[in-house]
């Protein structure tokens, strides 16, 4: 007989993973809301009079505020109660979604996206720092980060199907009203669901630098940190811009698909992604983060080429399924690699810089790929993104190496005392 009992086991599990569970559920609601706008935003902007280039600017506007807020968010994480920050940030997203829902013209979508980006940057950065607090020292970080990724992809991936159906049935504005409701629900859950014992104010940045034996500059300029930031940049530049701009427009204008069919294809990509995460979630724990990052980068280039070559619904869906498989293990591996090379006391700073570089891709991707699409066609935009994936993956391989666990080559280790 189990001397602890089922109730005791549940208490132990919640004591160990309560913060992880609460933060993931908060993010799932935000991701579901963001996901329902994925097949809708460029079409909504077009219905308000925006062309493909301007629609790309609207899609990418969220990256501007995300980039501007990432660094302050990392600083706030060392100064302000993190539970308070996690609780209040979804309110910014709710206000932004409501503003987009009532927009009289495409011009109001820009400030709405900027406010949405600020809220998402705040909640994402603080959440990742909170999760690092939760998994510090655990040998199953890869599995935990995969579960975190699966939960987020599930929310974000179910969204396109729901958003496409809502748009076809009730119109584009209804999608944003639902988004506002989900963001409000995320606020309520975070406010009452995150354990009150969690404050998460470990030390100041100055204390972290003192423990590191110097300034943070050498860590920020280290090749290992630079290449993982470049990989994240390519991910946001290529994958996010393609998912939120190029692929929906390709489906509608080239293949003649409805919003619901585009949403279905994107949702199937997420189903494939979740299956991959389930069966390969501990791959990073078994073989290390570096080979997984390399494989994911090269396969991501391949799925973008697959989209560019699709000429009917069947090949569009096949490309989506391949996309889900390719990206199913890359995100957790990048996060674990960053933890591998980061001193724990500098992790909030390094994470905020990492997210700033990544979100710069969110700005440039939709804008530049939108310009390429207008000048040379949608397929060439996907080829450009695939080329970027290949180049940064090769750079990561040169700096970090290939096989084995841990941070990689001696040159890639930033310091002792990693997370």
CSV table of C-alpha atoms in Angstrom, one decimal:
chain,number,residue,atom,x,y,z
A,1,UNK,CA,0.0,0.0,0.0
A,2,UNK,CA,1.2,3.5,-0.8
A,3,UNK,CA,2.0,5.1,2.6
A,4,UNK,CA,1.5,8.6,1.1
A,5,UNK,CA,-1.8,7.8,-0.6
A,6,UNK,CA,-3.3,9.3,-3.7
A,7,UNK,CA,-4.1,12.6,-2.1
A,8,UNK,CA,-0.6,12.8,-0.6
A,9,UNK,CA,0.9,12.1,-4.0
A,10,UNK,CA,-1.2,14.9,-5.6
A,11,UNK,CA,0.0,17.3,-2.9
A,12,UNK,CA,3.6,16.3,-3.5
A,13,UNK,CA,3.2,16.8,-7.3
A,14,UNK,CA,1.4,20.1,-6.9
A,15,UNK,CA,4.0,21.3,-4.4
A,16,UNK,CA,6.8,20.4,-6.9
A,17,UNK,CA,5.1,21.5,-10.1
A,18,UNK,CA,2.3,23.8,-9.0
A,19,UNK,CA,4.0,26.9,-10.4
A,20,UNK,CA,4.7,25.1,-13.7
A,21,UNK,CA,1.0,24.0,-14.0
A,22,UNK,CA,-0.4,27.4,-13.2
A,23,UNK,CA,1.9,29.3,-15.6
A,24,UNK,CA,1.2,26.9,-18.4
A,25,UNK,CA,-2.5,27.2,-18.1
A,26,UNK,CA,-2.3,31.0,-18.1
A,27,UNK,CA,-0.2,30.8,-21.3
A,28,UNK,CA,-2.5,28.3,-23.0
A,29,UNK,CA,-5.5,30.7,-22.8
A,30,UNK,CA,-3.4,33.6,-24.2
A,31,UNK,CA,-2.0,31.3,-27.0
A,32,UNK,CA,-5.5,30.0,-27.9
A,33,UNK,CA,-6.7,33.6,-28.2
A,34,UNK,CA,-3.6,34.5,-30.3
A,35,UNK,CA,-4.1,31.4,-32.4
A,36,UNK,CA,-7.6,32.1,-33.5
A,37,UNK,CA,-6.4,35.3,-35.1
A,38,UNK,CA,-3.7,33.6,-37.1
A,39,UNK,CA,-5.7,32.8,-40.3
A,40,UNK,CA,-7.8,36.0,-39.8
A,41,UNK,CA,-5.5,39.0,-39.2
A,42,UNK,CA,-4.1,39.4,-42.8
A,43,UNK,CA,-7.5,38.8,-44.2
A,44,UNK,CA,-9.1,41.2,-41.7
A,45,UNK,CA,-6.6,43.9,-42.5
A,46,UNK,CA,-7.3,43.3,-46.2
A,47,UNK,CA,-11.0,43.7,-45.7
A,48,UNK,CA,-10.3,47.1,-44.1
A,49,UNK,CA,-8.3,48.3,-47.1
A,50,UNK,CA,-4.7,47.1,-46.4
A,51,UNK,CA,-2.6,45.6,-49.2
A,52,UNK,CA,-0.2,42.7,-48.8
A,53,UNK,CA,2.7,44.9,-47.8
A,54,UNK,CA,0.7,46.9,-45.3
A,55,UNK,CA,-0.8,43.8,-44.0
A,56,UNK,CA,2.7,42.5,-43.4
A,57,UNK,CA,3.5,45.7,-41.4
A,58,UNK,CA,0.4,45.2,-39.3
A,59,UNK,CA,1.3,41.5,-38.6
A,60,UNK,CA,4.8,42.5,-37.7
A,61,UNK,CA,3.8,45.5,-35.5
A,62,UNK,CA,3.5,43.2,-32.6
A,63,UNK,CA,7.2,42.5,-32.8
A,64,UNK,CA,8.1,46.1,-32.3
A,65,UNK,CA,6.5,46.4,-28.9
A,66,UNK,CA,7.6,42.8,-28.0
A,67,UNK,CA,11.2,43.8,-28.8
A,68,UNK,CA,11.0,47.1,-26.8
A,69,UNK,CA,9.4,45.4,-23.7
A,70,UNK,CA,11.5,42.2,-23.6
A,71,UNK,CA,14.5,43.8,-21.9
A,72,UNK,CA,12.5,45.9,-19.4
A,73,UNK,CA,10.6,42.7,-18.6
A,74,UNK,CA,13.8,40.9,-17.7
A,75,UNK,CA,14.8,43.8,-15.5
A,76,UNK,CA,11.4,43.9,-13.8
A,77,UNK,CA,11.8,40.2,-13.1
A,78,UNK,CA,14.7,41.0,-10.7
A,79,UNK,CA,12.9,43.9,-9.0
A,80,UNK,CA,9.2,43.3,-8.9
A,81,UNK,CA,7.1,40.4,-7.6
A,82,UNK,CA,6.8,38.0,-10.6
A,83,UNK,CA,3.5,36.7,-9.5
A,84,UNK,CA,2.1,40.3,-9.8
A,85,UNK,CA,3.6,40.7,-13.2
A,86,UNK,CA,2.2,37.4,-14.4
A,87,UNK,CA,-1.2,38.4,-13.1
A,88,UNK,CA,-1.5,41.8,-14.7
A,89,UNK,CA,0.1,41.3,-18.1
A,90,UNK,CA,-2.9,39.5,-19.7
A,91,UNK,CA,-5.0,42.7,-19.2
A,92,UNK,CA,-2.9,44.5,-21.8
A,93,UNK,CA,-3.7,41.7,-24.3
A,94,UNK,CA,-7.5,41.9,-23.5
A,95,UNK,CA,-7.6,45.6,-24.1
A,96,UNK,CA,-5.6,45.2,-27.4
A,97,UNK,CA,-8.0,42.5,-28.7
A,98,UNK,CA,-11.0,44.6,-27.8
A,99,UNK,CA,-9.5,47.5,-29.7
A,100,UNK,CA,-8.9,45.4,-32.8
A,101,UNK,CA,-12.5,44.1,-32.6
A,102,UNK,CA,-14.0,47.6,-32.9
A,103,UNK,CA,-11.4,49.1,-35.3
A,104,UNK,CA,-13.1,51.3,-37.9
A,105,UNK,CA,-10.1,51.1,-40.2
A,106,UNK,CA,-6.8,49.2,-40.6
A,107,UNK,CA,-4.9,52.1,-39.0
A,108,UNK,CA,-6.3,51.2,-35.5
A,109,UNK,CA,-4.9,47.6,-35.9
A,110,UNK,CA,-1.4,49.0,-35.6
A,111,UNK,CA,-1.7,50.4,-32.1
A,112,UNK,CA,-3.8,47.4,-31.1
A,113,UNK,CA,-1.0,45.1,-32.2
A,114,UNK,CA,1.6,47.2,-30.4
A,115,UNK,CA,-0.3,46.9,-27.1
A,116,UNK,CA,-0.9,43.2,-27.6
A,117,UNK,CA,2.8,42.8,-28.2
A,118,UNK,CA,3.7,44.6,-24.9
A,119,UNK,CA,1.4,42.3,-23.0
A,120,UNK,CA,2.6,39.1,-24.6
A,121,UNK,CA,6.3,40.1,-24.2
A,122,UNK,CA,5.7,40.7,-20.5
A,123,UNK,CA,3.9,37.5,-19.8
A,124,UNK,CA,6.2,35.4,-22.0
A,125,UNK,CA,9.4,36.7,-20.5
A,126,UNK,CA,8.3,36.5,-16.9
A,127,UNK,CA,6.7,33.0,-17.5
A,128,UNK,CA,10.0,31.6,-18.9
A,129,UNK,CA,11.9,33.0,-15.9
A,130,UNK,CA,9.3,31.4,-13.6
A,131,UNK,CA,9.6,28.1,-15.4
A,132,UNK,CA,13.4,28.2,-15.1
A,133,UNK,CA,12.9,28.7,-11.4
A,134,UNK,CA,10.6,25.6,-11.5
A,135,UNK,CA,12.9,23.3,-13.4
A,136,UNK,CA,16.3,24.4,-12.0
A,137,UNK,CA,18.5,21.4,-11.3
A,138,UNK,CA,16.1,18.8,-12.7
A,139,UNK,CA,17.4,16.1,-15.0
A,140,UNK,CA,14.2,15.9,-17.0
A,141,UNK,CA,14.2,19.5,-18.1
A,142,UNK,CA,13.9,18.5,-21.8
A,143,UNK,CA,10.7,16.5,-21.0
A,144,UNK,CA,9.3,19.3,-18.9
A,145,UNK,CA,10.0,22.0,-21.5
A,146,UNK,CA,8.4,19.7,-24.2
A,147,UNK,CA,5.3,19.4,-22.1
A,148,UNK,CA,5.3,23.2,-21.7
A,149,UNK,CA,5.8,23.6,-25.5
A,150,UNK,CA,3.0,21.0,-26.2
A,151,UNK,CA,0.5,22.8,-24.0
A,152,UNK,CA,1.3,26.1,-25.7
A,153,UNK,CA,1.2,24.7,-29.2
A,154,UNK,CA,-2.1,23.0,-28.3
A,155,UNK,CA,-3.6,26.3,-27.4
A,156,UNK,CA,-2.1,28.1,-30.3
A,157,UNK,CA,-2.7,25.3,-32.8
A,158,UNK,CA,-6.4,24.7,-32.0
A,159,UNK,CA,-6.9,28.4,-32.5
A,160,UNK,CA,-6.6,28.6,-36.3
A,161,UNK,CA,-9.4,26.1,-36.8
A,162,UNK,CA,-11.6,27.8,-34.3
A,163,UNK,CA,-10.7,31.2,-35.7
A,164,UNK,CA,-11.4,30.2,-39.3
A,165,UNK,CA,-14.8,28.8,-38.4
A,166,UNK,CA,-15.7,31.8,-36.3
A,167,UNK,CA,-14.6,34.2,-39.2
A,168,UNK,CA,-16.7,32.3,-41.8
A,169,UNK,CA,-19.7,32.1,-39.5
A,170,UNK,CA,-19.7,35.4,-37.6
A,171,UNK,CA,-17.1,37.6,-39.3
A,172,UNK,CA,-13.6,38.8,-38.5
A,173,UNK,CA,-14.6,41.1,-35.6
A,174,UNK,CA,-16.1,38.2,-33.6
A,175,UNK,CA,-12.7,36.5,-33.6
A,176,UNK,CA,-11.2,39.4,-31.7
A,177,UNK,CA,-14.1,39.6,-29.2
A,178,UNK,CA,-13.4,35.9,-28.3
A,179,UNK,CA,-9.7,36.7,-28.0
A,180,UNK,CA,-10.5,39.5,-25.6
A,181,UNK,CA,-12.6,37.1,-23.5
A,182,UNK,CA,-9.8,34.5,-23.4
A,183,UNK,CA,-7.2,37.1,-22.3
A,184,UNK,CA,-9.6,38.3,-19.5
A,185,UNK,CA,-10.0,34.6,-18.4
A,186,UNK,CA,-6.2,34.3,-18.4
A,187,UNK,CA,-5.9,37.3,-16.1
A,188,UNK,CA,-8.4,35.8,-13.7
A,189,UNK,CA,-6.7,32.4,-13.7
A,190,UNK,CA,-3.2,34.0,-13.1
A,191,UNK,CA,-4.5,36.2,-10.3
A,192,UNK,CA,-6.1,33.3,-8.4
A,193,UNK,CA,-4.3,30.3,-9.7
A,194,UNK,CA,-0.6,31.1,-9.3
A,195,UNK,CA,0.7,30.0,-5.9
A,196,UNK,CA,0.8,33.0,-3.5
A,197,UNK,CA,4.1,31.6,-2.1
A,198,UNK,CA,5.8,32.4,-5.4
A,199,UNK,CA,7.3,35.9,-5.5
A,200,UNK,CA,10.4,35.1,-7.6
A,201,UNK,CA,12.7,38.0,-6.7
A,202,UNK,CA,16.0,36.1,-6.4
A,203,UNK,CA,18.5,39.0,-6.5
A,204,UNK,CA,19.3,42.2,-8.3
A,205,UNK,CA,21.3,42.3,-11.5
A,206,UNK,CA,24.2,43.8,-9.6
A,207,UNK,CA,24.3,40.9,-7.3
A,208,UNK,CA,24.2,38.5,-10.3
A,209,UNK,CA,27.2,40.3,-11.9
A,210,UNK,CA,29.1,40.2,-8.6
A,211,UNK,CA,28.6,36.4,-8.3
A,212,UNK,CA,29.6,36.0,-12.0
A,213,UNK,CA,32.9,37.7,-11.2
A,214,UNK,CA,32.4,40.7,-13.5
A,215,UNK,CA,30.1,42.4,-15.9
A,216,UNK,CA,27.5,40.7,-18.0
A,217,UNK,CA,29.0,41.9,-21.2
A,218,UNK,CA,31.3,38.9,-21.9
A,219,UNK,CA,28.4,36.6,-21.6
A,220,UNK,CA,26.3,38.6,-24.0
A,221,UNK,CA,29.1,38.6,-26.6
A,222,UNK,CA,30.0,34.9,-26.2
A,223,UNK,CA,29.7,33.0,-29.5
A,224,UNK,CA,27.5,30.3,-27.9
A,225,UNK,CA,25.0,32.9,-26.8
A,226,UNK,CA,25.1,34.7,-30.1
A,227,UNK,CA,24.4,31.7,-32.3
A,228,UNK,CA,21.4,30.5,-30.2
A,229,UNK,CA,20.0,34.0,-30.4
A,230,UNK,CA,20.4,33.9,-34.2
A,231,UNK,CA,18.6,30.5,-34.4
A,232,UNK,CA,15.7,32.0,-32.4
A,233,UNK,CA,15.8,35.1,-34.7
A,234,UNK,CA,15.5,32.8,-37.8
A,235,UNK,CA,12.6,30.9,-36.2
A,236,UNK,CA,10.6,34.1,-35.6
A,237,UNK,CA,11.6,35.7,-38.9
A,238,UNK,CA,10.8,32.6,-41.0
A,239,UNK,CA,8.3,30.5,-39.2
A,240,UNK,CA,6.1,33.1,-37.5
A,241,UNK,CA,6.0,35.4,-40.5
A,242,UNK,CA,5.2,32.6,-42.8
A,243,UNK,CA,2.5,31.2,-40.5
A,244,UNK,CA,0.8,34.6,-39.9
A,245,UNK,CA,1.2,36.2,-43.3
A,246,UNK,CA,2.6,34.3,-46.3
A,247,UNK,CA,0.9,30.9,-45.8
A,248,UNK,CA,-2.7,32.3,-45.1
A,249,UNK,CA,-2.3,34.6,-48.2
A,250,UNK,CA,-0.9,31.7,-50.3
A,251,UNK,CA,-3.8,29.5,-49.3
A,252,UNK,CA,-6.4,32.2,-50.2
A,253,UNK,CA,-4.9,33.9,-53.2
A,254,UNK,CA,-3.0,31.1,-54.9
A,255,UNK,CA,-5.0,28.0,-53.9
A,256,UNK,CA,-8.4,29.6,-53.4
A,257,UNK,CA,-8.9,28.2,-49.9
A,258,UNK,CA,-11.4,29.6,-47.4
A,259,UNK,CA,-10.4,30.9,-44.0
A,260,UNK,CA,-11.7,27.7,-42.4
A,261,UNK,CA,-9.7,25.4,-44.7
A,262,UNK,CA,-6.6,27.5,-44.1
A,263,UNK,CA,-7.3,27.2,-40.3
A,264,UNK,CA,-7.8,23.5,-40.6
A,265,UNK,CA,-4.4,23.0,-42.3
A,266,UNK,CA,-2.7,25.1,-39.7
A,267,UNK,CA,-4.4,23.1,-36.9
A,268,UNK,CA,-3.3,19.8,-38.5
A,269,UNK,CA,0.2,21.2,-38.3
A,270,UNK,CA,-0.2,21.6,-34.6
A,271,UNK,CA,-1.7,18.1,-34.2
A,272,UNK,CA,1.4,16.7,-36.0
A,273,UNK,CA,3.5,19.0,-33.7
A,274,UNK,CA,1.8,17.6,-30.5
A,275,UNK,CA,2.3,14.0,-31.6
A,276,UNK,CA,6.0,14.7,-32.2
A,277,UNK,CA,6.4,16.4,-28.8
A,278,UNK,CA,4.7,13.5,-27.1
A,279,UNK,CA,6.8,10.8,-28.6
A,280,UNK,CA,10.1,12.8,-28.8
A,281,UNK,CA,9.7,15.0,-25.8
A,282,UNK,CA,12.6,13.4,-23.9
A,283,UNK,CA,14.9,13.5,-27.0
A,284,UNK,CA,16.8,16.4,-25.6
A,285,UNK,CA,17.3,14.6,-22.3
A,286,UNK,CA,18.6,11.5,-24.1
A,287,UNK,CA,20.9,13.0,-26.8
A,288,UNK,CA,21.4,16.6,-25.8
A,289,UNK,CA,20.0,19.9,-27.0
A,290,UNK,CA,22.6,20.6,-29.7
A,291,UNK,CA,21.8,17.8,-32.3
A,292,UNK,CA,18.1,18.5,-31.8
A,293,UNK,CA,18.5,22.2,-32.6
A,294,UNK,CA,20.5,21.4,-35.7
A,295,UNK,CA,18.1,18.8,-37.0
A,296,UNK,CA,15.1,21.1,-36.3
A,297,UNK,CA,16.7,24.0,-38.2
A,298,UNK,CA,17.4,22.0,-41.3
A,299,UNK,CA,14.0,20.3,-41.3
A,300,UNK,CA,12.3,23.7,-40.9
A,301,UNK,CA,14.0,24.9,-44.1
A,302,UNK,CA,12.6,21.9,-45.8
A,303,UNK,CA,9.0,22.4,-44.8
A,304,UNK,CA,9.1,26.0,-46.0
A,305,UNK,CA,10.2,24.8,-49.4
A,306,UNK,CA,7.4,22.3,-49.3
A,307,UNK,CA,4.9,25.1,-48.8
A,308,UNK,CA,6.4,27.0,-51.7
A,309,UNK,CA,5.9,24.0,-54.0
A,310,UNK,CA,2.4,23.2,-52.9
A,311,UNK,CA,-0.2,23.7,-55.7
A,312,UNK,CA,-3.4,22.2,-54.2
A,313,UNK,CA,-5.2,21.5,-50.9
A,314,UNK,CA,-3.6,18.0,-50.6
A,315,UNK,CA,0.0,19.3,-50.9
A,316,UNK,CA,-0.8,22.3,-48.7
A,317,UNK,CA,-2.0,19.9,-45.9
A,318,UNK,CA,1.0,17.6,-46.4
A,319,UNK,CA,3.3,20.6,-46.0
A,320,UNK,CA,1.5,21.5,-42.8
A,321,UNK,CA,1.9,18.1,-41.4
A,322,UNK,CA,5.6,18.1,-42.2
A,323,UNK,CA,5.8,21.5,-40.6
A,324,UNK,CA,4.3,20.2,-37.4
A,325,UNK,CA,6.8,17.4,-37.3
A,326,UNK,CA,9.8,19.6,-38.0
A,327,UNK,CA,9.0,22.1,-35.3
A,328,UNK,CA,7.9,19.6,-32.7
A,329,UNK,CA,11.2,19.4,-30.9
A,330,UNK,CA,13.1,22.5,-31.9
A,331,UNK,CA,11.6,25.0,-29.4
A,332,UNK,CA,12.3,22.9,-26.2
A,333,UNK,CA,15.8,22.2,-27.4
A,334,UNK,CA,16.7,25.9,-27.8
A,335,UNK,CA,15.3,26.6,-24.4
A,336,UNK,CA,17.3,23.8,-22.8
A,337,UNK,CA,20.5,24.9,-24.6
A,338,UNK,CA,20.0,28.5,-23.3
A,339,UNK,CA,19.7,27.1,-19.8
A,340,UNK,CA,22.8,24.9,-20.4
A,341,UNK,CA,25.0,27.8,-21.2
A,342,UNK,CA,23.5,30.4,-18.8
A,343,UNK,CA,24.7,31.2,-15.3
A,344,UNK,CA,21.5,30.9,-13.2
A,345,UNK,CA,21.9,34.3,-11.6
A,346,UNK,CA,22.2,35.9,-15.1
A,347,UNK,CA,19.4,33.9,-16.7
A,348,UNK,CA,16.7,36.7,-16.5
A,349,UNK,CA,19.1,39.1,-18.3
A,350,UNK,CA,20.3,36.6,-20.9
A,351,UNK,CA,16.7,35.4,-21.5
A,352,UNK,CA,15.4,39.0,-22.0
A,353,UNK,CA,18.2,39.7,-24.6
A,354,UNK,CA,17.5,36.3,-26.3
A,355,UNK,CA,13.9,37.2,-26.6
A,356,UNK,CA,14.7,40.7,-27.8
A,357,UNK,CA,16.8,39.3,-30.7
A,358,UNK,CA,14.1,36.7,-31.5
A,359,UNK,CA,11.3,39.3,-31.5
A,360,UNK,CA,13.4,41.4,-33.9
A,361,UNK,CA,12.7,38.6,-36.3
A,362,UNK,CA,9.0,39.1,-35.6
A,363,UNK,CA,9.3,42.7,-36.8
A,364,UNK,CA,11.5,42.2,-39.8
A,365,UNK,CA,10.0,38.9,-41.0
A,366,UNK,CA,6.5,39.9,-42.0
A,367,UNK,CA,7.8,43.3,-43.3
A,368,UNK,CA,10.6,41.9,-45.4
A,369,UNK,CA,8.9,38.7,-46.5
A,370,UNK,CA,5.9,40.9,-47.4
A,371,UNK,CA,8.1,43.0,-49.6
A,372,UNK,CA,9.6,39.9,-51.2
A,373,UNK,CA,6.2,38.5,-51.9
A,374,UNK,CA,5.0,41.7,-53.5
A,375,UNK,CA,8.2,41.9,-55.7
A,376,UNK,CA,8.9,38.3,-56.6
A,377,UNK,CA,5.9,36.2,-55.4
A,378,UNK,CA,4.9,34.3,-52.3
A,379,UNK,CA,7.1,31.2,-53.1
A,380,UNK,CA,10.2,33.3,-53.2
A,381,UNK,CA,9.4,34.7,-49.7
A,382,UNK,CA,9.4,31.1,-48.4
A,383,UNK,CA,12.7,30.3,-50.2
A,384,UNK,CA,14.3,33.3,-48.5
A,385,UNK,CA,13.1,32.2,-45.1
A,386,UNK,CA,14.4,28.6,-45.8
A,387,UNK,CA,17.8,30.0,-46.8
A,388,UNK,CA,18.0,31.9,-43.5
A,389,UNK,CA,17.2,28.8,-41.5
A,390,UNK,CA,19.9,26.9,-43.3
A,391,UNK,CA,22.6,29.6,-42.7
A,392,UNK,CA,22.0,30.1,-39.0
A,393,UNK,CA,21.8,26.4,-38.4
A,394,UNK,CA,25.2,25.9,-40.0
A,395,UNK,CA,26.6,28.7,-37.8
A,396,UNK,CA,25.2,27.0,-34.7
A,397,UNK,CA,26.7,23.7,-35.7
A,398,UNK,CA,30.2,25.3,-36.2
A,399,UNK,CA,30.1,27.1,-32.8
A,400,UNK,CA,28.3,24.5,-30.6
A,401,UNK,CA,29.2,21.2,-32.3
A,402,UNK,CA,27.0,18.2,-32.8
A,403,UNK,CA,26.9,15.3,-30.4
A,404,UNK,CA,26.6,14.8,-26.7
A,405,UNK,CA,24.8,16.4,-23.9
A,406,UNK,CA,25.5,19.7,-22.2
A,407,UNK,CA,26.5,23.1,-23.6
A,408,UNK,CA,28.8,21.7,-26.2
A,409,UNK,CA,32.4,22.5,-27.1
A,410,UNK,CA,34.6,24.1,-24.4
A,411,UNK,CA,34.3,27.4,-26.3
A,412,UNK,CA,30.5,27.3,-25.9
A,413,UNK,CA,30.5,27.1,-22.1
A,414,UNK,CA,29.8,30.5,-20.6
A,415,UNK,CA,30.6,29.7,-17.0
A,416,UNK,CA,30.0,27.2,-14.2
A,417,UNK,CA,26.8,27.4,-12.1
A,418,UNK,CA,24.4,26.9,-15.0
A,419,UNK,CA,20.7,26.4,-14.4
